[in-house]
PDB file of C-alpha atoms in Angstrom:
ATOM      1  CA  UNK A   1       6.713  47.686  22.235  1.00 52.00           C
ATOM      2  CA  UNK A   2       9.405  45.915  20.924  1.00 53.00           C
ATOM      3  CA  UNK A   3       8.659  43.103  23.545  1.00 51.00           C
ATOM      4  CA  UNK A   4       5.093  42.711  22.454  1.00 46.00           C
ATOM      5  CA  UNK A   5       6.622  42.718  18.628  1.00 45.00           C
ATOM      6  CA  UNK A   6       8.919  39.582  19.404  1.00 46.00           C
ATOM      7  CA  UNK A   7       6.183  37.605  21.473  1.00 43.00           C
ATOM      8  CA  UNK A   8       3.864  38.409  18.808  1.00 46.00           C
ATOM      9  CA  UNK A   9       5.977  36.841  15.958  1.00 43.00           C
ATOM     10  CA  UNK A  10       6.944  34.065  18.276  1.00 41.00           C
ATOM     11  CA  UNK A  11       3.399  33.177  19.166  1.00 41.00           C
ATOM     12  CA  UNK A  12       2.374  33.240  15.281  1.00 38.00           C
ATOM     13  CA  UNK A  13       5.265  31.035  14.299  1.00 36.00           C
ATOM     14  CA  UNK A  14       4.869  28.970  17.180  1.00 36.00           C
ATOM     15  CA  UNK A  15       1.334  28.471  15.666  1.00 36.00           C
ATOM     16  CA  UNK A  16       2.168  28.009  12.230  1.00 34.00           C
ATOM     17  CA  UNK A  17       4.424  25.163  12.958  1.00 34.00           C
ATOM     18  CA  UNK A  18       2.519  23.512  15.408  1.00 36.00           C
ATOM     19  CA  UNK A  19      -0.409  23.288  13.456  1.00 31.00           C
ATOM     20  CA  UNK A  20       2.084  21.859  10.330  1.00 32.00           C
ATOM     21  CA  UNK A  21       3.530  18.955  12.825  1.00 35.00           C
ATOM     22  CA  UNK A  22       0.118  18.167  14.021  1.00 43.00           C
ATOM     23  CA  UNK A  23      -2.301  18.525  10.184  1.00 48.00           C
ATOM     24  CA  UNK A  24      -2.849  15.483   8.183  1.00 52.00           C
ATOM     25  CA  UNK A  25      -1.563  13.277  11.434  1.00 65.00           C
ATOM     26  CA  UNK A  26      -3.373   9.929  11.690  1.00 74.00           C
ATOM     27  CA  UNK A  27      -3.047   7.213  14.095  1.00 83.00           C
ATOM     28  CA  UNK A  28      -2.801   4.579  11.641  1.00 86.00           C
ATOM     29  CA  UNK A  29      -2.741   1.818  13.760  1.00 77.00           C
ATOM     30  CA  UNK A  30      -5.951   1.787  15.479  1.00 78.00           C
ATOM     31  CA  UNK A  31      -7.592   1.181  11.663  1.00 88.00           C
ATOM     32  CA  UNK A  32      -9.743  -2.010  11.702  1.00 89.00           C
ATOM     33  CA  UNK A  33      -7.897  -3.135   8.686  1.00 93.00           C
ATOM     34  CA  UNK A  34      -7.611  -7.059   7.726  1.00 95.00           C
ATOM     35  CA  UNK A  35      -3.929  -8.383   8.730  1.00 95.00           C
ATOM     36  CA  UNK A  36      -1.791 -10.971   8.932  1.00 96.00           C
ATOM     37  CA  UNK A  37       1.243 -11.907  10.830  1.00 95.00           C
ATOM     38  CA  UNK A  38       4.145 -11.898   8.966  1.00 94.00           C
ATOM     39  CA  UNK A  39       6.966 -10.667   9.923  1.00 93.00           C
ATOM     40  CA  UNK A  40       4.802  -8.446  12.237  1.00 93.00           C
ATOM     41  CA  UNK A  41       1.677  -7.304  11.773  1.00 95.00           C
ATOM     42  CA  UNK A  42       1.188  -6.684   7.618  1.00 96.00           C
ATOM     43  CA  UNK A  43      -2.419  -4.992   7.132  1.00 96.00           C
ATOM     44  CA  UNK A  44      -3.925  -5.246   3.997  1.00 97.00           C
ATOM     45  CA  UNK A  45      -5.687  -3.199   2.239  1.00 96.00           C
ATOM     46  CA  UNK A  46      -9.580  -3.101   2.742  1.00 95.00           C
ATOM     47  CA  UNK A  47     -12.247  -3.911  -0.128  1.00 95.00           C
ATOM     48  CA  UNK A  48     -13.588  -0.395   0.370  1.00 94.00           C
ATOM     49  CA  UNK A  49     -10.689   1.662  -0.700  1.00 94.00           C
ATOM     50  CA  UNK A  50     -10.604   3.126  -4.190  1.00 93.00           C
ATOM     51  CA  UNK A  51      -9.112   1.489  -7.074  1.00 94.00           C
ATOM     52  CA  UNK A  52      -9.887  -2.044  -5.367  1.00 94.00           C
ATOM     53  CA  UNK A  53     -11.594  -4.097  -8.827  1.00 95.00           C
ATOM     54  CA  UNK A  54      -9.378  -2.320 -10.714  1.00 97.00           C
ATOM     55  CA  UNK A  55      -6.594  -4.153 -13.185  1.00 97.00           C
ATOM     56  CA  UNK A  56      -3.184  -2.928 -13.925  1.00 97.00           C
ATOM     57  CA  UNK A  57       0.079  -2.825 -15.415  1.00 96.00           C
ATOM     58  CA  UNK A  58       2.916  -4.048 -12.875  1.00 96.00           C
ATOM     59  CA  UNK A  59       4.559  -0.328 -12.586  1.00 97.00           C
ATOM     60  CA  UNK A  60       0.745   1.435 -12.202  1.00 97.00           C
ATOM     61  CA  UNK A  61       0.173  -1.372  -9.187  1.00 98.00           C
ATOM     62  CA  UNK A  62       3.402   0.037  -7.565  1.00 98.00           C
ATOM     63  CA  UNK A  63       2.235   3.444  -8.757  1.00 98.00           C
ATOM     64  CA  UNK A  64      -1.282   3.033  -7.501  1.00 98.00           C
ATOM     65  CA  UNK A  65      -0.662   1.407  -3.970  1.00 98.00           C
ATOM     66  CA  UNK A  66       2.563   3.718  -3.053  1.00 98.00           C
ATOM     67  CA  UNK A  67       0.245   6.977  -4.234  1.00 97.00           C
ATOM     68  CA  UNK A  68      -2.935   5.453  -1.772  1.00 97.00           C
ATOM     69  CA  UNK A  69      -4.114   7.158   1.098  1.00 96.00           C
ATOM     70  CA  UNK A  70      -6.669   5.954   2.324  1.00 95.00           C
ATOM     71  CA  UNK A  71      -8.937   7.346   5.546  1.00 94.00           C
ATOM     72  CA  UNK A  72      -5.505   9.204   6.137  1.00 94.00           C
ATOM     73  CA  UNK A  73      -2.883   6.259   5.837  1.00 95.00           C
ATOM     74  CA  UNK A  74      -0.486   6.757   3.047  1.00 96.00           C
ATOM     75  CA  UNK A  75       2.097   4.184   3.496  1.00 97.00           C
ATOM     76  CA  UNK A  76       0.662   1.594   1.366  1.00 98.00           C
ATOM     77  CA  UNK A  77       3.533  -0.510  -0.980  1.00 98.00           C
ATOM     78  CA  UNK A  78       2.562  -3.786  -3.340  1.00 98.00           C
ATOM     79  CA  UNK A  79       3.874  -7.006  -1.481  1.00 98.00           C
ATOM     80  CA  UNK A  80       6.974  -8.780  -2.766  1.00 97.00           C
ATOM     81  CA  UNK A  81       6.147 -12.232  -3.681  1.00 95.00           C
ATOM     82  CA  UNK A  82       6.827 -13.966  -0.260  1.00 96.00           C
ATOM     83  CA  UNK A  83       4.607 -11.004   1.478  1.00 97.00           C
ATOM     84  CA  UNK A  84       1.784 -12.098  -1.884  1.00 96.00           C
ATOM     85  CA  UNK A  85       1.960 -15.734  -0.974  1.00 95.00           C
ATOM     86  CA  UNK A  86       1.203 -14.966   2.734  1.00 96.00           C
ATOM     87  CA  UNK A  87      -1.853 -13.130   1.897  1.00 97.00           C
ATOM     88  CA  UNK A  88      -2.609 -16.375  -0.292  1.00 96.00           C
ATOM     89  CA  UNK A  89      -2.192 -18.808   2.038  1.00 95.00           C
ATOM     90  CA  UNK A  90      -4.806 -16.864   4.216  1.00 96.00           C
ATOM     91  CA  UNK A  91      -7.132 -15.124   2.051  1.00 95.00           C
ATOM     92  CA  UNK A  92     -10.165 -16.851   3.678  1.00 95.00           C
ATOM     93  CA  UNK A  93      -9.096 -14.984   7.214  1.00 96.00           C
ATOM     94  CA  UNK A  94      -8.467 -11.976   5.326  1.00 97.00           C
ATOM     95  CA  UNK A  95     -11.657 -12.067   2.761  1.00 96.00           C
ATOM     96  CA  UNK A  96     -12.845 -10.129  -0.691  1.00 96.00           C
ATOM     97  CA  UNK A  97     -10.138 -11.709  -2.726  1.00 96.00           C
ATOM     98  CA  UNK A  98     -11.475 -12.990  -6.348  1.00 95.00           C
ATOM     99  CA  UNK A  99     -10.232 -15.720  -7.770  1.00 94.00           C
ATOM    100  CA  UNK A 100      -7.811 -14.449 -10.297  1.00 94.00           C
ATOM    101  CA  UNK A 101      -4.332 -13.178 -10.509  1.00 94.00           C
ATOM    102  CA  UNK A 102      -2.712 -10.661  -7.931  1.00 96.00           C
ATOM    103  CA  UNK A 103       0.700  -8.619  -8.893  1.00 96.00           C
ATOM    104  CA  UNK A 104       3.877  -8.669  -6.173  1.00 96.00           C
ATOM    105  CA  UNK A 105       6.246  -5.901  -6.353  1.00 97.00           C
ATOM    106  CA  UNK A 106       9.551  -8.845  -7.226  1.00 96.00           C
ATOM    107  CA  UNK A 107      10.319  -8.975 -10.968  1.00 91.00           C
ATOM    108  CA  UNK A 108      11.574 -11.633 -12.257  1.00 91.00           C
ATOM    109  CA  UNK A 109      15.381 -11.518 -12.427  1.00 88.00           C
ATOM    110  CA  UNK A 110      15.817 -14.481 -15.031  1.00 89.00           C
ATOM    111  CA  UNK A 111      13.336 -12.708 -17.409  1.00 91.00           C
ATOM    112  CA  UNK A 112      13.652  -8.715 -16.927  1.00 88.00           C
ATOM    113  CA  UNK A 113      10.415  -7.964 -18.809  1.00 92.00           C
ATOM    114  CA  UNK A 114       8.367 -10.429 -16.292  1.00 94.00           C
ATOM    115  CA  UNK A 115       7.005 -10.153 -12.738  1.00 95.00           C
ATOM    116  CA  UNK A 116       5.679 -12.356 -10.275  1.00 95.00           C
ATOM    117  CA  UNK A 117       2.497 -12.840  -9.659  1.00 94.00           C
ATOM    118  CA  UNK A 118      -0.141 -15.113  -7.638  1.00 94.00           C
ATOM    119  CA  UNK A 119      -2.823 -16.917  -8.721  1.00 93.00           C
ATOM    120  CA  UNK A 120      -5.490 -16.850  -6.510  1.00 94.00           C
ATOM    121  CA  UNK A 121      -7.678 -19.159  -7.604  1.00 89.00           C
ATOM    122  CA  UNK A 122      -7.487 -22.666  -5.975  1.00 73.00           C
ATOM    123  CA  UNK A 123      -4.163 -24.007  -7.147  1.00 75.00           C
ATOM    124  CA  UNK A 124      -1.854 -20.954  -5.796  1.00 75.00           C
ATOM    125  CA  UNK A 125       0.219 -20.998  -8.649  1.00 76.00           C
ATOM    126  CA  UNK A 126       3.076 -18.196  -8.467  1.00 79.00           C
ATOM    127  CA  UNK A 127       4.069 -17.876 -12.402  1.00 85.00           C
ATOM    128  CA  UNK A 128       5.553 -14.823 -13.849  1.00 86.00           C
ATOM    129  CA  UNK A 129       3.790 -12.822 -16.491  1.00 87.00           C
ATOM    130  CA  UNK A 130       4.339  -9.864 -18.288  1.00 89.00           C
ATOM    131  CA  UNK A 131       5.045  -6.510 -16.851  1.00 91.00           C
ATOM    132  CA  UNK A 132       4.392  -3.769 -19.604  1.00 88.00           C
ATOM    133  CA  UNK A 133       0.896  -5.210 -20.559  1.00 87.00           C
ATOM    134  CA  UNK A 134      -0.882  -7.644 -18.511  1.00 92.00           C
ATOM    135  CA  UNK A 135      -2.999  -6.460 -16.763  1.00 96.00           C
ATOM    136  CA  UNK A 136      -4.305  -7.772 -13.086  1.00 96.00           C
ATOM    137  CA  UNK A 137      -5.250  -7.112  -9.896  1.00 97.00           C
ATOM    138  CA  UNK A 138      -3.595  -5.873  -6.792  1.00 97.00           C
ATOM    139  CA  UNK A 139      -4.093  -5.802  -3.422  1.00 97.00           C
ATOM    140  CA  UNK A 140      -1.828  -3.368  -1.357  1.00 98.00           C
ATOM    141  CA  UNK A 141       0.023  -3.630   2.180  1.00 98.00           C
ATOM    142  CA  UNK A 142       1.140  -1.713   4.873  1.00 97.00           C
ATOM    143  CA  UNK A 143       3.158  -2.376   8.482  1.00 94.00           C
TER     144      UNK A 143
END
């Protein structure tokens, strides 16, 4: 009896924390997300995800794309600058960027209350602005 007892508990934990290791696992990588190569492969985040038109502060971009999970991938982070200017420099491969101003994750260390920032528009610009109350896009990334 005892035997049976033992097994029994065994089995049920057994269970229990299989099912926990394998619940809410997704194979991120076989995603047909847009990418680049930079510094491996950076995916970016796709037009259909939630929150995608949306504007925001510089701290609720890094809230909004480290909180993302989207179809089960939850590793989303706003790109620093250089990571930005990569997606820039080939937004026509990746597509659906608008032609305004995207945050990066770098603030600007000669003026604390600024962050960097790209223009997307034709010129590229990368000026700071303000982090507490512009508002702007962003578009998050993942490796």
């Amino acid at each position: 009896m005892k035997n049976v007892m033992y097994f029994s508990l065994f089995f049920l934990l057994f269970t229990i924390i299989g099912c926990k290791t394998d619940m809410g696992t997704v194979d991120c990588s076989d995603k047909n997300y847009p990418s680049i190569n930079y510094n491996g492969t950076l995916y970016v985040q796709p037009s259909t995800s939630p929150g995608f038109t949306n504007t925001y502060t510089w701290q609720e971009a890094i809230d909004y794309c480290n909180e993302l999970d989207f179809e089960g991938c939850d590793d989303w982070y706003l790109p620093n600058k250089e990571e930005l200017h990569a997606l820039f420099t080939n937004k026509s491969l990746i597509g659906d960027f608008a032609s305004v101003d995207y945050w990066s994750s770098t603030h600007h260390s000669g003026i604390p209350e600024d962050a960097f920032m790209q223009d997307f528009a034709d010129n590229g610009g990368n000026p700071s602005t303000r982090k507490d109350y512009d508002r702007i896009r962003c578009r998050c990334v993942r490796k």
